[in-house]
């Protein structure tokens, strides 16, 4: 099965426009060979992010969406100027970035009907810059998880566009490189993926006197209820799933999260130990205290048949090892002296 | 309501600015770059500058154990210029960082700082 990244690279080469649907995992939208939007089942949706901020109501998102579908195919026939390139000083950072506003500038000056994003901006609920950042974050986040998910065979639907419209253009190679960088970064912070998909559960007590948290780590800790996984927390908080994952790994590296129970096999030998022959136990107990041993020899009700082995144990392995240590020798001499005085 | 590109253009208009870079603080992703950028590997610079800021924030937070830390900006002067780093909180995506490198000879640091403040404020409201 062709991998998602190779399909994307192919579509980019063709300068394709449309939606690449990877089954239930998500969708990547391309505009003339560049990625303009993406959504993944593992990362928060646009609606989640917009409404979680408290700035944009769900109704406003719905209105914008309706406005976009009412004006027909958004952005149709505005691709001509694209090849001109942007002559200003701005260069694309890491390829995954900018170029965005050759379209933005055009959108404002041309007669193009407003797309969903334009409707949101027109409603005054957020600025163009905020929407651009939002799309930037969402797409990088979604593509990161889409690439990781082994999806069903992706299906390309030519011409299909997202209702929001294009607000950021990602060069596909740059996008793939950025995802690779993010994967490496995550492993630098805490090289284990074992907490990535488990419910986030903070340790009840700090393993130290004080700790420094950043803003997102605070949000993660405050909202961790012992049942929500990092992906669920991300959706609830309206934060990028990758950022939440990063916060979780940082918390784990700082020892602030409960480790999952270790794998079972270790329990076997541990259980067998107590069930070892009864006779060995008294012998093992002996070195701890000498007086109790004496008491046990006389008065303690002992398990039948255990007497002889217990004594044997006391005589043999029960004593501390004899050494040539001078303190041992002087102790023996003092003991002998004391015994002689009693006579 | 400026977009990211407009914001970059305005940043480059500040007297003495050599490079401008916008970085996503949570991930270290280079968002946009402008300026004499040829000698600036945007991807690496973004990640490295972001780490520098994070380390400073961590250090300051530990140095001042009373309450939370809210950094307005960070200025470091080297022989290659003034380096301004300004965290900008966006409602939707958390923190962005604007980085400017400014010529030491041909600039007014106070003015640059003031303009950076104004531009970033307009970006987020």
Coordinates of C-alpha atoms in Angstrom, one line a residue:
Chain A
X1 CA 0.0 0.0 0.0
X2 CA 1.5 3.4 -0.9
X3 CA 2.3 5.5 2.1
X4 CA 0.6 8.8 2.8
X5 CA 3.7 10.8 2.4
X6 CA 4.6 9.4 -1.0
X7 CA 1.1 10.0 -2.2
X8 CA 1.3 13.6 -0.9
X9 CA 4.6 14.1 -2.7
X10 CA 3.1 12.8 -5.9
X11 CA 0.1 15.1 -5.7
X12 CA 2.3 18.0 -4.9
X13 CA 4.3 17.3 -8.0
X14 CA 1.2 17.2 -10.1
X15 CA 0.0 20.5 -8.6
X16 CA -3.3 18.8 -7.6
X17 CA -6.2 20.5 -6.0
X18 CA -8.6 18.4 -3.9
X19 CA -9.0 16.3 -0.8
X20 CA -6.9 13.3 0.1
X21 CA -9.1 11.2 2.4
X22 CA -7.4 8.6 4.6
X23 CA -10.5 6.8 5.7
X24 CA -11.5 7.5 9.2
X25 CA -8.1 8.8 10.2
X26 CA -8.6 12.2 8.5
X27 CA -8.2 14.3 5.4
X28 CA -5.6 16.4 3.8
X29 CA -6.7 19.3 1.5
X30 CA -4.5 20.5 -1.3
X31 CA -4.6 23.6 -3.3
X32 CA -2.5 23.6 -6.5
X33 CA -0.1 21.1 -5.0
X34 CA 0.3 22.7 -1.6
X35 CA -1.4 21.6 1.5
X36 CA -3.9 24.2 2.8
X37 CA -5.8 22.3 5.4
X38 CA -5.8 18.9 7.2
X39 CA -7.8 17.2 9.9
X40 CA -7.1 14.1 11.9
X41 CA -9.1 11.9 14.2
X42 CA -6.3 12.2 16.8
X43 CA -6.0 16.0 16.9
X44 CA -8.5 18.7 17.9
X45 CA -10.8 19.9 15.1
X46 CA -11.0 23.4 13.9
X47 CA -14.3 23.8 15.8
X48 CA -12.7 22.5 19.0
X49 CA -9.9 25.0 18.8
X50 CA -12.1 28.0 17.9
X51 CA -14.7 27.4 20.5
X52 CA -12.3 26.3 23.3
X53 CA -10.7 29.7 23.2
X54 CA -14.0 31.2 24.4
X55 CA -13.7 33.9 21.7
X56 CA -15.6 32.2 19.0
X57 CA -19.0 30.7 19.6
X58 CA -20.1 27.4 18.0
X59 CA -22.9 29.5 16.4
X60 CA -20.4 31.8 14.7
X61 CA -18.6 28.8 13.3
X62 CA -21.8 27.5 11.9
X63 CA -22.7 30.8 10.4
X64 CA -19.3 31.0 8.7
X65 CA -19.7 27.5 7.4
X66 CA -23.1 28.2 6.0
X67 CA -21.9 31.4 4.4
X68 CA -19.1 29.5 2.7
X69 CA -21.4 26.9 1.3
X70 CA -23.9 29.5 0.2
X71 CA -21.4 31.3 -2.0
X72 CA -20.6 28.1 -3.8
X73 CA -17.2 26.6 -4.3
X74 CA -14.9 28.9 -2.3
X75 CA -12.0 30.3 -4.0
X76 CA -12.9 28.9 -7.5
X77 CA -11.0 30.5 -10.3
X78 CA -8.6 32.5 -8.2
X79 CA -5.5 30.4 -8.8
X80 CA -4.1 32.2 -11.8
X81 CA -1.8 34.6 -9.9
X82 CA -0.2 31.8 -8.0
X83 CA 2.7 31.2 -10.3
X84 CA 3.8 34.8 -10.1
X85 CA 5.6 34.2 -6.8
X86 CA 5.8 36.8 -4.0
X87 CA 8.4 39.3 -4.8
X88 CA 8.7 40.7 -1.3
X89 CA 11.4 40.1 1.3
X90 CA 9.6 37.2 2.8
X91 CA 10.9 33.7 2.4
X92 CA 9.3 30.6 3.4
X93 CA 10.6 29.4 6.8
X94 CA 11.3 25.7 6.7
X95 CA 9.3 25.4 3.6
X96 CA 6.3 24.6 5.8
X97 CA 5.7 28.2 6.2
X98 CA 4.7 31.3 4.6
X99 CA 3.8 32.4 1.2
X100 CA 0.5 32.6 2.9
X101 CA -0.4 36.0 2.1
X102 CA 0.0 36.3 -1.5
X103 CA -3.4 34.8 -1.4
X104 CA -4.4 36.8 1.6
X105 CA -3.5 40.0 -0.1
X106 CA -5.3 38.9 -3.2
X107 CA -8.4 37.9 -1.2
X108 CA -8.7 41.4 0.2
X109 CA -8.2 43.3 -3.0
X110 CA -10.1 41.0 -5.4
X111 CA -13.8 40.5 -5.8
X112 CA -13.6 36.9 -4.6
X113 CA -16.6 36.0 -2.5
X114 CA -15.6 35.4 1.1
X115 CA -14.9 31.9 2.1
X116 CA -15.6 30.4 5.6
X117 CA -12.5 32.0 7.0
X118 CA -13.3 35.4 5.5
X119 CA -16.8 35.2 7.0
X120 CA -15.2 34.5 10.5
X121 CA -12.9 37.5 10.0
X122 CA -15.8 39.7 8.8
X123 CA -17.8 38.8 11.9
X124 CA -14.9 40.3 13.8
X125 CA -14.4 37.3 16.1
X126 CA -10.8 36.9 15.2
X127 CA -8.1 38.6 13.2
X128 CA -6.6 37.3 10.0
X129 CA -3.3 36.7 11.8
X130 CA -5.0 34.6 14.4
X131 CA -6.8 32.6 11.8
X132 CA -3.5 32.0 10.0
X133 CA -1.8 30.9 13.2
X134 CA -4.7 28.7 13.9
X135 CA -4.6 27.0 10.5
X136 CA -0.9 26.6 10.7
X137 CA -1.1 24.9 14.1
X138 CA -4.0 22.7 13.1
X139 CA -2.5 21.4 9.8
X140 CA 0.9 20.6 11.3
X141 CA -0.8 18.9 14.2
X142 CA -3.2 16.8 12.0
X143 CA -0.5 15.8 9.4
X144 CA 1.8 14.7 12.2
X145 CA -0.8 12.2 13.4
X146 CA -2.0 11.3 10.0
X147 CA 1.5 10.2 8.9
X148 CA 1.8 8.1 12.1
X149 CA -1.6 6.4 11.7
X150 CA -1.5 3.3 9.5
X151 CA -4.7 4.2 7.6
X152 CA -6.8 2.5 5.0
X153 CA -5.8 3.2 1.4
X154 CA -6.0 7.0 0.9
X155 CA -8.5 8.2 -1.7
X156 CA -8.0 11.4 -3.6
X157 CA -11.1 13.5 -4.4
X158 CA -10.1 16.1 -7.0
X159 CA -11.6 19.5 -6.7
X160 CA -12.9 19.1 -3.1
X161 CA -12.1 22.0 -0.8
X162 CA -12.4 22.7 2.9
X163 CA -15.1 25.3 3.8
X164 CA -12.6 27.5 5.6
X165 CA -10.7 28.3 2.5
X166 CA -6.9 28.5 2.1
X167 CA -5.2 30.5 4.9
X168 CA -1.8 28.9 4.9
X169 CA 0.1 27.2 2.1
X170 CA 2.4 24.3 3.1
X171 CA 5.1 23.0 0.8
X172 CA 4.7 19.2 1.0
X173 CA 8.5 18.5 1.4
X174 CA 8.8 21.1 4.1
X175 CA 5.7 19.8 5.8
X176 CA 7.1 16.2 5.9
X177 CA 10.4 17.4 7.1
X178 CA 8.8 19.4 9.9
X179 CA 6.8 16.3 11.0
X180 CA 10.1 14.4 11.1
X181 CA 11.7 17.1 13.2
X182 CA 8.8 17.0 15.6
X183 CA 9.0 13.2 16.0
X184 CA 12.7 13.5 16.8
X185 CA 12.1 16.4 19.2
X186 CA 9.6 14.4 21.2
X187 CA 12.1 11.6 21.6
X188 CA 14.8 14.0 22.8
X189 CA 12.6 15.2 25.6
X190 CA 11.6 11.7 26.9
X191 CA 12.4 8.7 24.7
X192 CA 9.5 6.5 25.7
X193 CA 6.1 6.4 24.1
X194 CA 4.6 4.4 26.9
X195 CA 2.6 7.3 28.4
X196 CA 1.4 8.7 25.0
X197 CA -1.8 6.8 24.9
X198 CA -2.5 6.2 28.6
X199 CA -4.7 8.3 30.8
X200 CA -2.6 11.2 32.3
X201 CA -2.3 10.7 36.0
X202 CA -0.1 13.0 38.0
X203 CA 1.8 11.7 41.0
X204 CA 0.0 12.6 44.2
X205 CA 3.2 14.1 45.8
X206 CA 6.0 16.0 44.3
X207 CA 9.3 14.1 44.1
X208 CA 11.1 17.2 45.3
X209 CA 10.5 20.6 47.0
X210 CA 9.4 22.6 44.1
X211 CA 8.8 22.5 40.4
X212 CA 8.6 24.8 37.4
X213 CA 5.7 24.3 35.0
X214 CA 4.9 26.1 31.7
X215 CA 1.4 27.2 30.9
X216 CA 0.4 24.2 28.9
X217 CA 1.8 21.8 31.5
X218 CA -0.4 23.5 34.1
X219 CA -3.4 23.1 31.9
X220 CA -2.6 19.4 31.4
X221 CA -2.2 18.8 35.1
X222 CA -5.2 20.7 36.2
X223 CA -7.4 18.9 33.7
X224 CA -5.9 15.4 34.1
X225 CA -8.7 13.4 35.8
X226 CA -7.0 10.0 35.6
X227 CA -9.2 8.9 32.7
X228 CA -8.4 11.3 29.8
X229 CA -5.5 10.4 27.5
X230 CA -3.3 13.2 26.0
X231 CA -5.4 13.2 22.8
X232 CA -8.6 13.6 24.7
X233 CA -7.1 16.4 26.9
X234 CA -6.0 18.2 23.7
X235 CA -9.5 18.1 22.3
X236 CA -11.0 19.3 25.6
X237 CA -8.5 22.1 26.0
X238 CA -8.5 23.0 22.3
X239 CA -4.8 22.8 22.2
X240 CA -2.7 21.1 19.6
X241 CA -2.4 17.3 20.3
X242 CA 1.3 17.4 19.6
X243 CA 1.9 20.2 22.1
X244 CA -0.1 18.3 24.8
X245 CA 2.0 15.2 24.0
X246 CA 5.1 17.3 24.4
X247 CA 3.9 18.6 27.7
X248 CA 3.1 15.1 28.9
X249 CA 6.6 13.9 27.9
X250 CA 8.2 16.8 29.7
X251 CA 6.1 16.1 32.8
X252 CA 7.1 12.5 32.6
X253 CA 10.7 13.4 32.3
X254 CA 10.4 15.5 35.4
X255 CA 8.9 12.5 37.2
X256 CA 5.5 14.2 37.7
X257 CA 3.4 11.4 36.2
X258 CA 2.6 8.0 37.5
X259 CA 4.4 5.2 35.6
X260 CA 2.2 2.5 34.2
X261 CA 2.4 -0.7 36.2
X262 CA 5.4 -2.8 35.2
X263 CA 4.8 -5.9 33.1
X264 CA 3.6 -8.9 35.1
X265 CA 6.3 -11.6 34.8
X266 CA 8.2 -10.1 37.7
X267 CA 5.4 -11.2 40.1
X268 CA 6.1 -14.9 39.6
X269 CA 9.4 -15.3 41.5
X270 CA 8.3 -12.8 44.2
X271 CA 5.3 -15.0 45.0
X272 CA 7.4 -18.2 45.2
X273 CA 9.7 -16.8 47.8
X274 CA 7.3 -16.7 50.8
X275 CA 6.1 -20.2 49.9
X276 CA 9.6 -21.6 50.3
X277 CA 10.1 -24.3 53.0
X278 CA 8.9 -23.1 56.4
X279 CA 12.1 -24.1 58.1
X280 CA 14.2 -21.6 56.3
X281 CA 12.3 -18.6 57.6
X282 CA 13.3 -18.7 61.2
X283 CA 16.9 -19.2 60.2
X284 CA 16.6 -16.2 58.0
X285 CA 15.0 -14.2 60.8
X286 CA 17.7 -15.1 63.4
X287 CA 20.4 -12.6 62.6
X288 CA 18.0 -9.7 63.2
X289 CA 17.7 -10.2 67.0
X290 CA 19.5 -12.6 69.3
X291 CA 17.2 -12.4 72.3
X292 CA 14.0 -13.4 70.5
X293 CA 15.8 -16.4 69.2
X294 CA 16.4 -17.5 72.7
X295 CA 12.8 -16.9 73.7
X296 CA 11.7 -18.9 70.7
X297 CA 13.8 -21.8 71.7
X298 CA 12.0 -22.0 75.1
X299 CA 8.5 -20.5 75.1
X300 CA 7.1 -19.6 71.7
X301 CA 4.6 -22.1 70.4
X302 CA 6.3 -23.4 67.4
X303 CA 5.1 -25.2 64.4
X304 CA 5.4 -28.9 64.8
X305 CA 8.5 -30.4 63.4
X306 CA 10.2 -27.0 63.0
X307 CA 12.3 -27.2 66.2
X308 CA 15.3 -29.1 65.0
X309 CA 15.7 -27.2 61.8
X310 CA 15.4 -23.9 63.7
X311 CA 18.2 -24.8 66.1
X312 CA 20.3 -26.1 63.3
X313 CA 19.8 -22.8 61.6
X314 CA 20.7 -21.0 64.8
X315 CA 23.9 -22.9 65.2
X316 CA 24.9 -22.7 61.6
X317 CA 24.0 -19.8 59.4
X318 CA 22.3 -17.8 62.2
X319 CA 25.5 -16.4 63.6
X320 CA 27.3 -13.5 62.2
X321 CA 30.2 -14.5 60.2
X322 CA 33.4 -14.7 62.2
X323 CA 36.1 -12.4 61.1
X324 CA 39.5 -11.3 62.4
X325 CA 38.1 -7.9 63.0
X326 CA 39.8 -6.4 66.2
X327 CA 36.4 -5.2 67.5
X328 CA 35.1 -8.8 67.3
X329 CA 38.1 -10.0 69.2
X330 CA 37.9 -7.3 71.9
X331 CA 34.2 -8.0 72.3
X332 CA 34.9 -11.7 72.9
X333 CA 37.5 -10.8 75.5
X334 CA 35.2 -8.5 77.3
X335 CA 32.5 -11.2 77.2
X336 CA 34.9 -13.8 78.7
X337 CA 36.0 -11.3 81.4
X338 CA 32.4 -10.7 82.3
X339 CA 31.6 -14.4 82.5
X340 CA 34.7 -15.0 84.7
X341 CA 33.6 -12.3 87.1
X342 CA 30.2 -13.9 87.5
X343 CA 31.8 -17.1 88.6
Chain B
X1 CA -6.5 43.1 11.2
X2 CA -3.1 42.2 9.8
X3 CA -2.0 38.8 8.8
X4 CA 1.3 37.2 9.6
X5 CA 2.9 38.5 6.4
X6 CA 1.8 42.0 7.0
X7 CA 3.1 41.8 10.5
X8 CA 6.5 40.6 9.2
X9 CA 6.6 43.5 6.7
X10 CA 6.0 46.0 9.4
X11 CA 8.6 44.4 11.6
X12 CA 11.2 44.7 8.8
X13 CA 10.3 48.4 8.5
X14 CA 11.6 49.0 12.0
X15 CA 14.9 51.0 11.6
X16 CA 17.9 48.7 11.9
X17 CA 16.2 45.4 11.8
X18 CA 18.3 42.7 10.1
X19 CA 16.2 39.5 10.6
X20 CA 12.8 38.8 11.7
X21 CA 11.5 35.3 12.6
X22 CA 8.2 34.1 14.0
X23 CA 8.3 30.8 16.0
X24 CA 5.7 28.6 17.6
X25 CA 6.8 28.4 21.2
X26 CA 5.2 25.0 22.0
X27 CA 6.8 23.2 19.2
X28 CA 9.8 25.4 18.0
X29 CA 8.4 25.4 14.5
X30 CA 9.5 28.3 12.3
X31 CA 6.3 30.0 11.2
X32 CA 7.7 32.8 9.0
X33 CA 11.0 34.5 8.3
X34 CA 12.0 37.7 6.7
X35 CA 15.2 39.8 6.2
X36 CA 18.7 39.1 5.3
X37 CA 17.9 35.5 6.0
X38 CA 20.4 33.9 3.7
X39 CA 22.8 33.3 6.6
X40 CA 19.9 32.3 8.9
X41 CA 18.8 28.6 8.7
X42 CA 15.2 29.4 9.7
X43 CA 14.4 25.9 10.9
X44 CA 17.5 25.5 13.1
X45 CA 17.4 29.1 14.3
X46 CA 13.8 28.8 15.3
X47 CA 14.3 25.7 17.4
X48 CA 17.5 27.1 19.0
X49 CA 16.0 30.5 19.8
X50 CA 13.0 28.8 21.2
X51 CA 15.2 26.7 23.5
X52 CA 17.1 29.8 24.6
X53 CA 13.8 31.5 25.6
X54 CA 12.6 28.4 27.3
X55 CA 15.8 28.0 29.3
X56 CA 15.6 31.7 30.3
X57 CA 11.9 31.4 31.4
X58 CA 12.8 28.3 33.4
X59 CA 15.7 29.9 35.0
X60 CA 13.8 33.1 35.9
X61 CA 10.9 31.1 37.2
X62 CA 13.2 29.3 39.6
X63 CA 15.0 32.5 40.6
X64 CA 11.8 34.2 41.6
X65 CA 9.7 31.8 43.5
X66 CA 6.9 34.2 44.1
X67 CA 4.0 33.6 41.8
X68 CA 3.9 33.2 38.1
X69 CA 6.3 34.6 35.5
X70 CA 5.1 36.7 32.7
X71 CA 7.8 37.7 30.3
X72 CA 7.3 40.8 28.1
X73 CA 10.4 40.5 26.1
X74 CA 14.0 39.5 26.3
X75 CA 16.9 41.5 25.0
X76 CA 20.4 40.1 24.5
X77 CA 23.2 42.2 22.9
X78 CA 26.1 40.5 21.1
X79 CA 28.7 41.6 18.7
X80 CA 26.3 40.6 15.9
X81 CA 23.4 42.8 17.1
X82 CA 20.6 43.2 19.6
X83 CA 18.5 40.1 19.8
X84 CA 14.9 40.8 20.8
X85 CA 12.6 37.9 21.7
X86 CA 9.0 38.6 22.5
X87 CA 6.4 36.0 23.5
X88 CA 3.0 36.7 22.1
X89 CA 0.0 34.9 23.5
X90 CA -2.6 34.1 20.8
X91 CA -6.0 33.0 22.0
X92 CA -6.2 30.0 19.6
X93 CA -2.8 28.5 19.6
X94 CA -1.0 29.4 22.8
X95 CA 2.3 31.1 22.5
X96 CA 4.1 32.5 19.5
X97 CA 7.5 34.1 19.7
X98 CA 8.7 37.0 17.6
X99 CA 12.5 37.3 17.1
X100 CA 14.3 40.4 15.8
X101 CA 17.9 40.9 15.2
X102 CA 18.8 44.6 15.1
X103 CA 22.0 46.4 14.0
X104 CA 23.8 47.8 17.0
X105 CA 25.1 50.9 15.2
X106 CA 22.1 51.9 13.1
X107 CA 19.2 51.4 15.5
X108 CA 17.3 52.7 18.4
X109 CA 16.7 49.8 20.8
X110 CA 14.0 51.6 22.7
X111 CA 12.1 52.5 19.5
X112 CA 12.4 49.0 18.2
X113 CA 11.1 47.6 21.4
X114 CA 8.2 50.0 21.4
X115 CA 7.3 49.2 17.8
X116 CA 7.5 45.5 18.4
X117 CA 5.1 45.9 21.3
X118 CA 2.6 47.8 19.1
X119 CA 2.8 45.3 16.2
X120 CA 2.4 42.2 18.3
X121 CA -0.6 43.8 20.1
X122 CA -2.4 44.4 16.9
X123 CA -1.7 40.9 15.7
X124 CA -3.6 39.4 18.6
X125 CA -6.6 41.7 19.0

